[in-house]
mmCIF file of N, CA, C and O in Angstrom:
data_model
loop_
_atom_site.group_PDB
_atom_site.id
_atom_site.type_symbol
_atom_site.label_atom_id
_atom_site.label_comp_id
_atom_site.label_asym_id
_atom_site.label_seq_id
_atom_site.Cartn_x
_atom_site.Cartn_y
_atom_site.Cartn_z
ATOM 1 N N UNK V 194 -46.419 -77.769 19.507
ATOM 2 C CA UNK V 194 -45.868 -77.993 21.126
ATOM 3 C C UNK V 194 -46.308 -76.362 21.382
ATOM 4 O O UNK V 194 -45.723 -75.556 20.556
ATOM 5 N N UNK V 195 -47.400 -76.196 22.191
ATOM 6 C CA UNK V 195 -47.478 -74.903 22.870
ATOM 7 C C UNK V 195 -46.574 -74.017 23.636
ATOM 8 O O UNK V 195 -45.896 -74.504 23.903
ATOM 9 N N UNK V 196 -46.951 -72.903 22.681
ATOM 10 C CA UNK V 196 -45.531 -72.032 23.621
ATOM 11 C C UNK V 196 -46.232 -71.448 24.905
ATOM 12 O O UNK V 196 -47.653 -71.056 25.295
ATOM 13 N N UNK V 197 -45.884 -71.339 25.878
ATOM 14 C CA UNK V 197 -45.953 -71.105 27.152
ATOM 15 C C UNK V 197 -45.328 -69.611 27.765
ATOM 16 O O UNK V 197 -44.068 -69.506 27.282
ATOM 17 N N UNK V 198 -46.140 -68.731 28.426
ATOM 18 C CA UNK V 198 -45.292 -67.467 28.405
ATOM 19 C C UNK V 198 -43.978 -67.946 29.986
ATOM 20 O O UNK V 198 -44.360 -69.156 30.221
ATOM 21 N N UNK V 199 -43.329 -66.858 29.834
ATOM 22 C CA UNK V 199 -42.473 -67.121 30.934
ATOM 23 C C UNK V 199 -42.706 -66.500 32.305
ATOM 24 O O UNK V 199 -43.658 -65.297 32.206
ATOM 25 N N UNK V 200 -42.576 -67.067 33.452
ATOM 26 C CA UNK V 200 -42.589 -66.535 34.669
ATOM 27 C C UNK V 200 -42.018 -65.038 35.022
ATOM 28 O O UNK V 200 -41.139 -64.980 34.402
ATOM 29 N N UNK V 201 -42.012 -64.566 35.571
ATOM 30 C CA UNK V 201 -41.373 -63.179 36.153
ATOM 31 C C UNK V 201 -40.295 -63.238 36.344
ATOM 32 O O UNK V 201 -39.453 -62.736 35.890
ATOM 33 N N UNK V 202 -39.600 -64.857 36.988
ATOM 34 C CA UNK V 202 -37.923 -64.527 37.143
ATOM 35 C C UNK V 202 -37.482 -64.330 36.043
ATOM 36 O O UNK V 202 -36.663 -64.474 35.745
ATOM 37 N N UNK V 203 -37.767 -65.550 34.975
ATOM 38 C CA UNK V 203 -37.382 -65.925 33.615
ATOM 39 C C UNK V 203 -37.545 -64.613 33.060
ATOM 40 O O UNK V 203 -36.654 -64.212 32.055
ATOM 41 N N UNK V 204 -38.333 -64.094 32.915
ATOM 42 C CA UNK V 204 -38.087 -62.737 32.276
ATOM 43 C C UNK V 204 -37.139 -61.711 32.736
ATOM 44 O O UNK V 204 -36.450 -60.928 31.711
ATOM 45 N N UNK V 205 -36.997 -61.587 33.872
ATOM 46 C CA UNK V 205 -35.848 -60.654 34.809
ATOM 47 C C UNK V 205 -34.667 -61.207 33.862
ATOM 48 O O UNK V 205 -33.693 -60.520 34.011
ATOM 49 N N UNK V 206 -34.317 -62.491 34.060
ATOM 50 C CA UNK V 206 -33.042 -62.318 33.225
ATOM 51 C C UNK V 206 -33.282 -62.304 31.950
ATOM 52 O O UNK V 206 -31.828 -61.757 32.140
ATOM 53 N N UNK V 207 -33.555 -62.996 31.694
ATOM 54 C CA UNK V 207 -33.838 -63.147 29.899
ATOM 55 C C UNK V 207 -33.725 -61.367 29.769
ATOM 56 O O UNK V 207 -32.918 -61.129 29.171
ATOM 57 N N UNK V 208 -34.390 -60.298 30.585
ATOM 58 C CA UNK V 208 -34.199 -59.046 30.147
ATOM 59 C C UNK V 208 -32.704 -58.805 30.525
ATOM 60 O O UNK V 208 -32.473 -57.659 29.753
ATOM 61 N N UNK V 209 -32.342 -58.850 31.467
ATOM 62 C CA UNK V 209 -30.505 -58.815 31.960
ATOM 63 C C UNK V 209 -29.772 -59.145 30.763
ATOM 64 O O UNK V 209 -29.081 -58.421 31.107
ATOM 65 N N UNK V 210 -30.144 -59.917 30.277
ATOM 66 C CA UNK V 210 -29.199 -60.524 29.468
ATOM 67 C C UNK V 210 -29.097 -59.496 27.786
ATOM 68 O O UNK V 210 -28.122 -59.787 26.652
ATOM 69 N N UNK V 211 -30.361 -58.811 27.815
ATOM 70 C CA UNK V 211 -30.390 -57.793 26.784
ATOM 71 C C UNK V 211 -30.410 -56.485 27.033
ATOM 72 O O UNK V 211 -30.236 -56.005 27.919
ATOM 73 N N UNK V 212 -29.826 -55.258 25.881
ATOM 74 C CA UNK V 212 -29.360 -53.932 26.453
ATOM 75 C C UNK V 212 -30.467 -52.971 25.405
ATOM 76 O O UNK V 212 -30.605 -53.141 24.383
ATOM 77 N N UNK V 213 -31.013 -52.217 26.504
ATOM 78 C CA UNK V 213 -32.201 -51.020 25.941
ATOM 79 C C UNK V 213 -33.335 -51.904 26.015
ATOM 80 O O UNK V 213 -33.957 -50.638 25.354
ATOM 81 N N UNK V 214 -33.749 -52.377 25.843
ATOM 82 C CA UNK V 214 -34.781 -52.876 26.027
ATOM 83 C C UNK V 214 -36.119 -52.828 27.382
ATOM 84 O O UNK V 214 -35.276 -53.304 28.161
ATOM 85 N N UNK V 215 -36.672 -52.471 27.087
ATOM 86 C CA UNK V 215 -37.791 -52.392 28.836
ATOM 87 C C UNK V 215 -39.039 -52.876 28.233
ATOM 88 O O UNK V 215 -39.472 -53.203 27.451
ATOM 89 N N UNK V 216 -39.099 -53.589 29.629
ATOM 90 C CA UNK V 216 -40.308 -54.475 29.918
ATOM 91 C C UNK V 216 -41.137 -53.594 30.483
ATOM 92 O O UNK V 216 -41.526 -52.828 31.123
ATOM 93 N N UNK V 217 -42.635 -53.479 29.457
ATOM 94 C CA UNK V 217 -43.319 -52.405 29.469
ATOM 95 C C UNK V 217 -44.339 -52.826 31.178
ATOM 96 O O UNK V 217 -43.920 -54.099 31.576
ATOM 97 N N UNK V 218 -44.904 -51.797 31.178
ATOM 98 C CA UNK V 218 -45.461 -51.666 32.746
ATOM 99 C C UNK V 218 -46.507 -53.138 33.062
ATOM 100 O O UNK V 218 -46.346 -54.030 34.475
ATOM 101 N N UNK V 219 -47.024 -53.935 32.103
ATOM 102 C CA UNK V 219 -47.605 -54.939 32.171
ATOM 103 C C UNK V 219 -47.341 -56.470 32.362
ATOM 104 O O UNK V 219 -47.766 -57.300 32.408
ATOM 105 N N UNK V 220 -46.000 -56.182 32.343
ATOM 106 C CA UNK V 220 -45.287 -56.952 32.156
ATOM 107 C C UNK V 220 -45.453 -58.152 30.665
ATOM 108 O O UNK V 220 -45.108 -59.504 30.961
ATOM 109 N N UNK V 221 -46.037 -57.867 29.756
ATOM 110 C CA UNK V 221 -46.509 -58.552 28.722
ATOM 111 C C UNK V 221 -45.663 -58.508 27.331
ATOM 112 O O UNK V 221 -45.973 -59.211 26.499
ATOM 113 N N UNK V 222 -44.627 -57.338 27.209
ATOM 114 C CA UNK V 222 -43.998 -56.989 26.569
ATOM 115 C C UNK V 222 -42.819 -56.756 26.242
ATOM 116 O O UNK V 222 -42.669 -55.714 27.534
ATOM 117 N N UNK V 223 -41.281 -56.136 25.388
ATOM 118 C CA UNK V 223 -40.863 -55.647 25.540
ATOM 119 C C UNK V 223 -40.745 -55.253 24.347
ATOM 120 O O UNK V 223 -41.338 -54.986 23.326
ATOM 121 N N UNK V 224 -40.019 -53.542 24.728
ATOM 122 C CA UNK V 224 -40.091 -52.596 23.525
ATOM 123 C C UNK V 224 -38.460 -51.532 23.564
ATOM 124 O O UNK V 224 -37.768 -52.137 24.462
ATOM 125 N N UNK V 225 -38.211 -51.554 22.158
ATOM 126 C CA UNK V 225 -36.918 -50.786 22.484
ATOM 127 C C UNK V 225 -36.872 -49.767 20.616
ATOM 128 O O UNK V 225 -37.763 -49.861 19.894
ATOM 129 N N UNK V 226 -36.508 -48.609 20.897
ATOM 130 C CA UNK V 226 -36.271 -48.104 19.911
ATOM 131 C C UNK V 226 -34.568 -47.449 19.257
ATOM 132 O O UNK V 226 -33.878 -48.219 20.015
ATOM 133 N N UNK V 227 -34.840 -47.991 18.373
ATOM 134 C CA UNK V 227 -33.678 -48.152 17.299
ATOM 135 C C UNK V 227 -33.308 -47.322 16.298
ATOM 136 O O UNK V 227 -34.453 -46.621 15.734
ATOM 137 N N UNK V 228 -31.935 -46.431 16.124
ATOM 138 C CA UNK V 228 -32.171 -45.224 15.400
ATOM 139 C C UNK V 228 -30.929 -45.656 14.758
ATOM 140 O O UNK V 228 -29.588 -46.091 14.273
ATOM 141 N N UNK V 229 -30.839 -45.054 13.110
ATOM 142 C CA UNK V 229 -30.346 -45.749 12.004
ATOM 143 C C UNK V 229 -29.680 -43.935 11.271
ATOM 144 O O UNK V 229 -29.974 -43.143 11.628
ATOM 145 N N UNK V 230 -28.907 -44.331 10.678
ATOM 146 C CA UNK V 230 -28.355 -42.989 10.009
ATOM 147 C C UNK V 230 -29.207 -42.363 8.816
ATOM 148 O O UNK V 230 -29.494 -41.450 8.782
ATOM 149 N N UNK V 231 -29.805 -43.711 8.003
ATOM 150 C CA UNK V 231 -30.958 -43.396 6.999
ATOM 151 C C UNK V 231 -32.086 -44.151 7.056
ATOM 152 O O UNK V 231 -31.971 -45.060 8.080
ATOM 153 N N UNK V 232 -32.758 -43.667 6.528
ATOM 154 C CA UNK V 232 -34.050 -44.040 6.126
ATOM 155 C C UNK V 232 -33.497 -45.775 5.946
ATOM 156 O O UNK V 232 -34.203 -47.109 5.745
ATOM 157 N N UNK V 233 -33.100 -45.802 4.657
ATOM 158 C CA UNK V 233 -32.218 -46.882 4.157
ATOM 159 C C UNK V 233 -31.848 -48.249 5.233
ATOM 160 O O UNK V 233 -31.880 -49.481 4.783
ATOM 161 N N UNK V 234 -30.913 -47.618 6.226
ATOM 162 C CA UNK V 234 -30.593 -48.789 7.103
ATOM 163 C C UNK V 234 -31.466 -49.074 7.659
ATOM 164 O O UNK V 234 -31.429 -50.642 8.173
ATOM 165 N N UNK V 235 -32.422 -48.369 7.955
ATOM 166 C CA UNK V 235 -33.866 -48.518 8.687
ATOM 167 C C UNK V 235 -34.050 -49.741 8.084
ATOM 168 O O UNK V 235 -34.875 -50.602 9.008
ATOM 169 N N UNK V 236 -34.430 -49.334 6.824
ATOM 170 C CA UNK V 236 -35.476 -50.306 5.969
ATOM 171 C C UNK V 236 -35.236 -51.450 6.052
ATOM 172 O O UNK V 236 -35.536 -52.754 6.135
ATOM 173 N N UNK V 237 -33.592 -51.673 6.410
ATOM 174 C CA UNK V 237 -32.898 -52.616 5.713
ATOM 175 C C UNK V 237 -33.206 -53.088 7.024
ATOM 176 O O UNK V 237 -33.117 -54.829 7.103
ATOM 177 N N UNK V 238 -32.917 -52.931 8.196
ATOM 178 C CA UNK V 238 -32.588 -53.374 9.684
ATOM 179 C C UNK V 238 -34.629 -54.211 9.868
ATOM 180 O O UNK V 238 -34.279 -55.389 10.125
ATOM 181 N N UNK V 239 -35.394 -53.482 9.368
ATOM 182 C CA UNK V 239 -36.595 -54.082 9.245
ATOM 183 C C UNK V 239 -36.758 -55.473 8.291
ATOM 184 O O UNK V 239 -37.620 -56.281 8.904
ATOM 185 N N UNK V 240 -36.306 -55.220 7.545
ATOM 186 C CA UNK V 240 -36.582 -56.719 6.434
ATOM 187 C C UNK V 240 -35.497 -57.575 6.866
ATOM 188 O O UNK V 240 -36.125 -58.865 7.061
ATOM 189 N N UNK V 241 -34.385 -57.619 7.315
ATOM 190 C CA UNK V 241 -34.130 -58.532 8.187
ATOM 191 C C UNK V 241 -34.752 -59.034 9.197
ATOM 192 O O UNK V 241 -34.551 -60.215 9.951
ATOM 193 N N UNK V 242 -35.413 -58.241 10.351
ATOM 194 C CA UNK V 242 -36.075 -58.545 11.254
ATOM 195 C C UNK V 242 -37.313 -59.129 10.502
ATOM 196 O O UNK V 242 -37.740 -60.677 11.130
ATOM 197 N N UNK V 243 -37.855 -59.055 9.565
ATOM 198 C CA UNK V 243 -38.818 -59.332 9.196
ATOM 199 C C UNK V 243 -38.825 -61.221 9.034
ATOM 200 O O UNK V 243 -39.846 -62.280 9.101
ATOM 201 N N UNK V 244 -37.958 -61.261 8.215
ATOM 202 C CA UNK V 244 -37.288 -62.376 7.332
ATOM 203 C C UNK V 244 -36.948 -63.305 8.658
ATOM 204 O O UNK V 244 -37.353 -64.676 8.454
ATOM 205 N N UNK V 245 -36.523 -62.813 9.453
ATOM 206 C CA UNK V 245 -35.954 -63.931 10.663
ATOM 207 C C UNK V 245 -37.462 -64.301 11.446
ATOM 208 O O UNK V 245 -37.385 -65.132 12.115
ATOM 209 N N UNK V 246 -38.316 -63.368 11.609
ATOM 210 C CA UNK V 246 -39.305 -63.530 12.256
ATOM 211 C C UNK V 246 -39.854 -64.679 11.913
ATOM 212 O O UNK V 246 -40.859 -65.287 12.520
ATOM 213 N N UNK V 247 -40.274 -65.045 10.235
ATOM 214 C CA UNK V 247 -40.580 -65.534 9.519
ATOM 215 C C UNK V 247 -40.071 -66.869 10.071
ATOM 216 O O UNK V 247 -40.923 -68.111 9.760
ATOM 217 N N UNK V 248 -39.280 -66.737 10.031
ATOM 218 C CA UNK V 248 -38.545 -67.951 9.913
ATOM 219 C C UNK V 248 -38.805 -68.783 11.562
ATOM 220 O O UNK V 248 -39.007 -69.938 11.930
ATOM 221 N N UNK V 249 -38.883 -67.572 12.300
ATOM 222 C CA UNK V 249 -39.497 -68.080 13.511
ATOM 223 C C UNK V 249 -40.889 -68.109 13.929
ATOM 224 O O UNK V 249 -41.310 -69.227 14.991
ATOM 225 N N UNK V 250 -41.781 -68.301 13.120
ATOM 226 C CA UNK V 250 -43.066 -68.057 13.153
ATOM 227 C C UNK V 250 -44.012 -66.593 14.090
ATOM 228 O O UNK V 250 -44.506 -67.136 15.035
ATOM 229 N N UNK V 251 -42.911 -65.822 14.481
ATOM 230 C CA UNK V 251 -42.815 -64.699 15.505
ATOM 231 C C UNK V 251 -42.765 -63.521 15.068
ATOM 232 O O UNK V 251 -41.711 -63.347 14.552
ATOM 233 N N UNK V 252 -43.953 -62.868 15.345
ATOM 234 C CA UNK V 252 -43.923 -61.298 14.148
ATOM 235 C C UNK V 252 -44.124 -60.362 15.528
ATOM 236 O O UNK V 252 -45.021 -59.975 15.967
ATOM 237 N N UNK V 253 -42.897 -59.679 15.279
ATOM 238 C CA UNK V 253 -43.184 -58.057 16.012
ATOM 239 C C UNK V 253 -44.107 -57.053 15.599
ATOM 240 O O UNK V 253 -44.272 -57.471 14.555
ATOM 241 N N UNK V 254 -44.251 -56.426 16.192
ATOM 242 C CA UNK V 254 -44.893 -54.936 16.244
ATOM 243 C C UNK V 254 -43.652 -54.285 15.578
ATOM 244 O O UNK V 254 -42.998 -53.643 16.090
ATOM 245 N N UNK V 255 -43.401 -53.158 14.168
ATOM 246 C CA UNK V 255 -42.617 -52.490 14.334
ATOM 247 C C UNK V 255 -43.501 -51.118 13.429
ATOM 248 O O UNK V 255 -44.719 -51.225 12.981
ATOM 249 N N UNK V 256 -42.968 -49.930 14.175
ATOM 250 C CA UNK V 256 -43.270 -48.970 13.397
ATOM 251 C C UNK V 256 -42.181 -48.050 13.359
ATOM 252 O O UNK V 256 -40.580 -48.042 13.917
ATOM 253 N N UNK V 257 -41.943 -47.123 12.088
ATOM 254 C CA UNK V 257 -41.039 -46.590 11.429
ATOM 255 C C UNK V 257 -41.202 -45.094 11.071
ATOM 256 O O UNK V 257 -41.999 -45.173 10.483
ATOM 257 N N UNK V 258 -40.699 -44.359 11.104
ATOM 258 C CA UNK V 258 -40.525 -42.986 10.742
ATOM 259 C C UNK V 258 -39.232 -42.964 9.921
ATOM 260 O O UNK V 258 -38.038 -42.725 11.595
ATOM 261 N N UNK V 259 -38.675 -42.473 9.284
ATOM 262 C CA UNK V 259 -37.258 -41.930 8.950
ATOM 263 C C UNK V 259 -36.037 -43.269 9.209
ATOM 264 O O UNK V 259 -36.239 -44.156 9.071
ATOM 265 N N UNK V 260 -36.237 -42.858 10.447
ATOM 266 C CA UNK V 260 -33.904 -43.618 10.521
ATOM 267 C C UNK V 260 -34.847 -44.160 11.828
ATOM 268 O O UNK V 260 -33.664 -44.733 12.445
ATOM 269 N N UNK V 261 -35.813 -44.213 12.231
ATOM 270 C CA UNK V 261 -36.277 -44.763 13.695
ATOM 271 C C UNK V 261 -36.839 -46.134 13.211
ATOM 272 O O UNK V 261 -38.116 -46.148 13.132
ATOM 273 N N UNK V 262 -36.527 -47.023 14.004
ATOM 274 C CA UNK V 262 -37.692 -48.127 13.840
ATOM 275 C C UNK V 262 -38.052 -48.134 15.690
ATOM 276 O O UNK V 262 -37.199 -48.603 16.424
ATOM 277 N N UNK V 263 -39.665 -48.325 15.893
ATOM 278 C CA UNK V 263 -39.704 -48.505 17.317
ATOM 279 C C UNK V 263 -40.341 -49.819 17.494
ATOM 280 O O UNK V 263 -41.030 -50.305 16.360
ATOM 281 N N UNK V 264 -39.961 -50.720 18.094
ATOM 282 C CA UNK V 264 -39.894 -52.262 17.735
ATOM 283 C C UNK V 264 -40.515 -52.637 19.743
ATOM 284 O O UNK V 264 -39.825 -52.299 20.329
ATOM 285 N N UNK V 265 -41.990 -53.542 19.354
ATOM 286 C CA UNK V 265 -42.649 -54.210 20.782
ATOM 287 C C UNK V 265 -42.514 -55.530 20.294
ATOM 288 O O UNK V 265 -43.036 -56.168 19.401
ATOM 289 N N UNK V 266 -42.219 -56.201 20.978
ATOM 290 C CA UNK V 266 -42.359 -58.030 20.744
ATOM 291 C C UNK V 266 -43.418 -58.302 22.180
ATOM 292 O O UNK V 266 -43.146 -57.937 23.723
ATOM 293 N N UNK V 267 -44.258 -59.191 22.005
ATOM 294 C CA UNK V 267 -44.743 -59.732 22.856
ATOM 295 C C UNK V 267 -45.754 -61.088 22.178
ATOM 296 O O UNK V 267 -45.460 -61.148 20.667
ATOM 297 N N UNK V 268 -46.037 -61.744 22.893
ATOM 298 C CA UNK V 268 -46.155 -63.665 22.047
ATOM 299 C C UNK V 268 -48.088 -63.418 22.848
ATOM 300 O O UNK V 268 -48.696 -63.952 23.602
ATOM 301 N N UNK V 269 -48.738 -63.261 21.350
ATOM 302 C CA UNK V 269 -50.389 -63.359 21.627
ATOM 303 C C UNK V 269 -50.479 -65.093 21.996
ATOM 304 O O UNK V 269 -51.779 -65.084 22.994
ATOM 305 N N UNK V 270 -49.890 -65.665 21.654
ATOM 306 C CA UNK V 270 -50.629 -67.215 21.663
ATOM 307 C C UNK V 270 -50.452 -67.602 23.239
ATOM 308 O O UNK V 270 -51.422 -68.654 23.854
ATOM 309 N N UNK V 271 -49.385 -66.927 23.940
ATOM 310 C CA UNK V 271 -49.934 -66.935 25.318
ATOM 311 C C UNK V 271 -50.021 -65.420 26.138
ATOM 312 O O UNK V 271 -49.355 -65.595 27.403
ATOM 313 N N UNK V 272 -50.432 -64.707 25.543
ATOM 314 C CA UNK V 272 -50.676 -63.532 26.485
ATOM 315 C C UNK V 272 -49.422 -62.988 26.826
ATOM 316 O O UNK V 272 -49.825 -62.644 28.726
ATOM 317 N N UNK V 273 -48.224 -62.941 26.583
ATOM 318 C CA UNK V 273 -46.856 -62.321 27.571
ATOM 319 C C UNK V 273 -45.881 -62.397 26.692
ATOM 320 O O UNK V 273 -46.237 -62.744 25.746
ATOM 321 N N UNK V 274 -44.739 -63.059 27.568
ATOM 322 C CA UNK V 274 -43.770 -62.617 26.717
ATOM 323 C C UNK V 274 -43.031 -64.686 26.750
ATOM 324 O O UNK V 274 -43.411 -65.017 27.653
ATOM 325 N N UNK V 275 -42.388 -64.798 25.650
ATOM 326 C CA UNK V 275 -42.160 -65.894 25.133
ATOM 327 C C UNK V 275 -40.336 -65.935 25.214
ATOM 328 O O UNK V 275 -40.164 -64.703 25.251
ATOM 329 N N UNK V 276 -40.196 -67.600 25.250
ATOM 330 C CA UNK V 276 -38.605 -67.586 25.003
ATOM 331 C C UNK V 276 -38.533 -66.340 23.432
ATOM 332 O O UNK V 276 -37.547 -66.188 23.084
ATOM 333 N N UNK V 277 -39.259 -66.609 22.514
ATOM 334 C CA UNK V 277 -39.203 -66.458 21.214
ATOM 335 C C UNK V 277 -39.399 -64.987 20.927
ATOM 336 O O UNK V 277 -38.473 -63.817 20.172
ATOM 337 N N UNK V 278 -39.551 -64.060 21.962
ATOM 338 C CA UNK V 278 -39.652 -62.727 22.016
ATOM 339 C C UNK V 278 -38.049 -62.575 22.063
ATOM 340 O O UNK V 278 -37.349 -61.182 21.543
ATOM 341 N N UNK V 279 -37.203 -62.967 23.691
ATOM 342 C CA UNK V 279 -35.932 -62.921 23.272
ATOM 343 C C UNK V 279 -34.732 -63.822 22.490
ATOM 344 O O UNK V 279 -33.764 -62.381 22.292
ATOM 345 N N UNK V 280 -35.456 -64.429 21.869
ATOM 346 C CA UNK V 280 -34.708 -64.893 20.649
ATOM 347 C C UNK V 280 -34.740 -63.590 19.798
ATOM 348 O O UNK V 280 -33.942 -63.773 18.968
ATOM 349 N N UNK V 281 -35.973 -62.950 19.274
ATOM 350 C CA UNK V 281 -35.944 -62.032 18.263
ATOM 351 C C UNK V 281 -35.074 -61.059 18.712
ATOM 352 O O UNK V 281 -34.321 -59.967 17.863
ATOM 353 N N UNK V 282 -34.939 -60.589 20.162
ATOM 354 C CA UNK V 282 -34.753 -59.343 20.637
ATOM 355 C C UNK V 282 -33.022 -59.479 20.606
ATOM 356 O O UNK V 282 -32.718 -58.686 20.199
ATOM 357 N N UNK V 283 -33.042 -60.570 20.746
ATOM 358 C CA UNK V 283 -31.454 -60.795 20.403
ATOM 359 C C UNK V 283 -30.858 -60.099 18.780
ATOM 360 O O UNK V 283 -30.103 -59.952 18.657
ATOM 361 N N UNK V 284 -31.792 -61.222 18.109
ATOM 362 C CA UNK V 284 -31.181 -61.414 16.406
ATOM 363 C C UNK V 284 -31.798 -59.825 16.576
ATOM 364 O O UNK V 284 -30.676 -59.072 15.319
ATOM 365 N N UNK V 285 -32.544 -59.026 16.769
ATOM 366 C CA UNK V 285 -32.842 -57.719 15.908
ATOM 367 C C UNK V 285 -31.040 -56.605 16.628
ATOM 368 O O UNK V 285 -30.531 -55.690 15.902
ATOM 369 N N UNK V 286 -30.856 -57.095 17.811
ATOM 370 C CA UNK V 286 -29.806 -56.137 18.381
ATOM 371 C C UNK V 286 -28.593 -56.457 17.570
ATOM 372 O O UNK V 286 -27.714 -55.711 17.612
ATOM 373 N N UNK V 287 -28.614 -57.981 16.433
ATOM 374 C CA UNK V 287 -27.182 -58.175 16.561
ATOM 375 C C UNK V 287 -27.230 -57.370 14.862
ATOM 376 O O UNK V 287 -26.045 -56.502 14.339
ATOM 377 N N UNK V 288 -28.577 -57.144 14.413
ATOM 378 C CA UNK V 288 -28.437 -56.546 12.942
ATOM 379 C C UNK V 288 -28.678 -55.410 13.183
ATOM 380 O O UNK V 288 -27.999 -54.791 12.104
ATOM 381 N N UNK V 289 -28.571 -54.485 14.112
ATOM 382 C CA UNK V 289 -28.353 -53.359 14.443
ATOM 383 C C UNK V 289 -26.943 -52.849 15.077
ATOM 384 O O UNK V 289 -26.840 -51.805 14.694
ATOM 385 N N UNK V 290 -26.064 -53.921 14.814
ATOM 386 C CA UNK V 290 -24.813 -53.891 15.399
ATOM 387 C C UNK V 290 -24.993 -53.681 16.677
ATOM 388 O O UNK V 290 -23.824 -52.829 17.468
ATOM 389 N N UNK V 291 -26.070 -53.823 17.714
ATOM 390 C CA UNK V 291 -25.530 -53.706 19.123
ATOM 391 C C UNK V 291 -25.767 -55.267 19.971
ATOM 392 O O UNK V 291 -25.705 -54.561 21.309
ATOM 393 N N UNK V 292 -24.802 -55.837 19.801
ATOM 394 C CA UNK V 292 -24.976 -57.008 20.557
ATOM 395 C C UNK V 292 -24.236 -56.876 21.853
ATOM 396 O O UNK V 292 -23.504 -56.107 22.085
#
């Protein structure tokens, strides 16, 4: 089944259900910075995110410096945002204790 891009209304609706994520100006990605107490906590978060992403076959862009993890979610297969991006965003929020 092909992955389809969400329409603008669906993007706005999904974005309103998650906290701290911002829509990139081109409306093709969402971004968030997570901060943790230690590098170990940040790396643990990235590991959990990676395992979940692999199960979804949907891989985030992660950038880590010490206790900070910058995340960008987009669906390259549809050149925009799909439901997979928001599923992974909600999972990441849970892993960070930010539900």
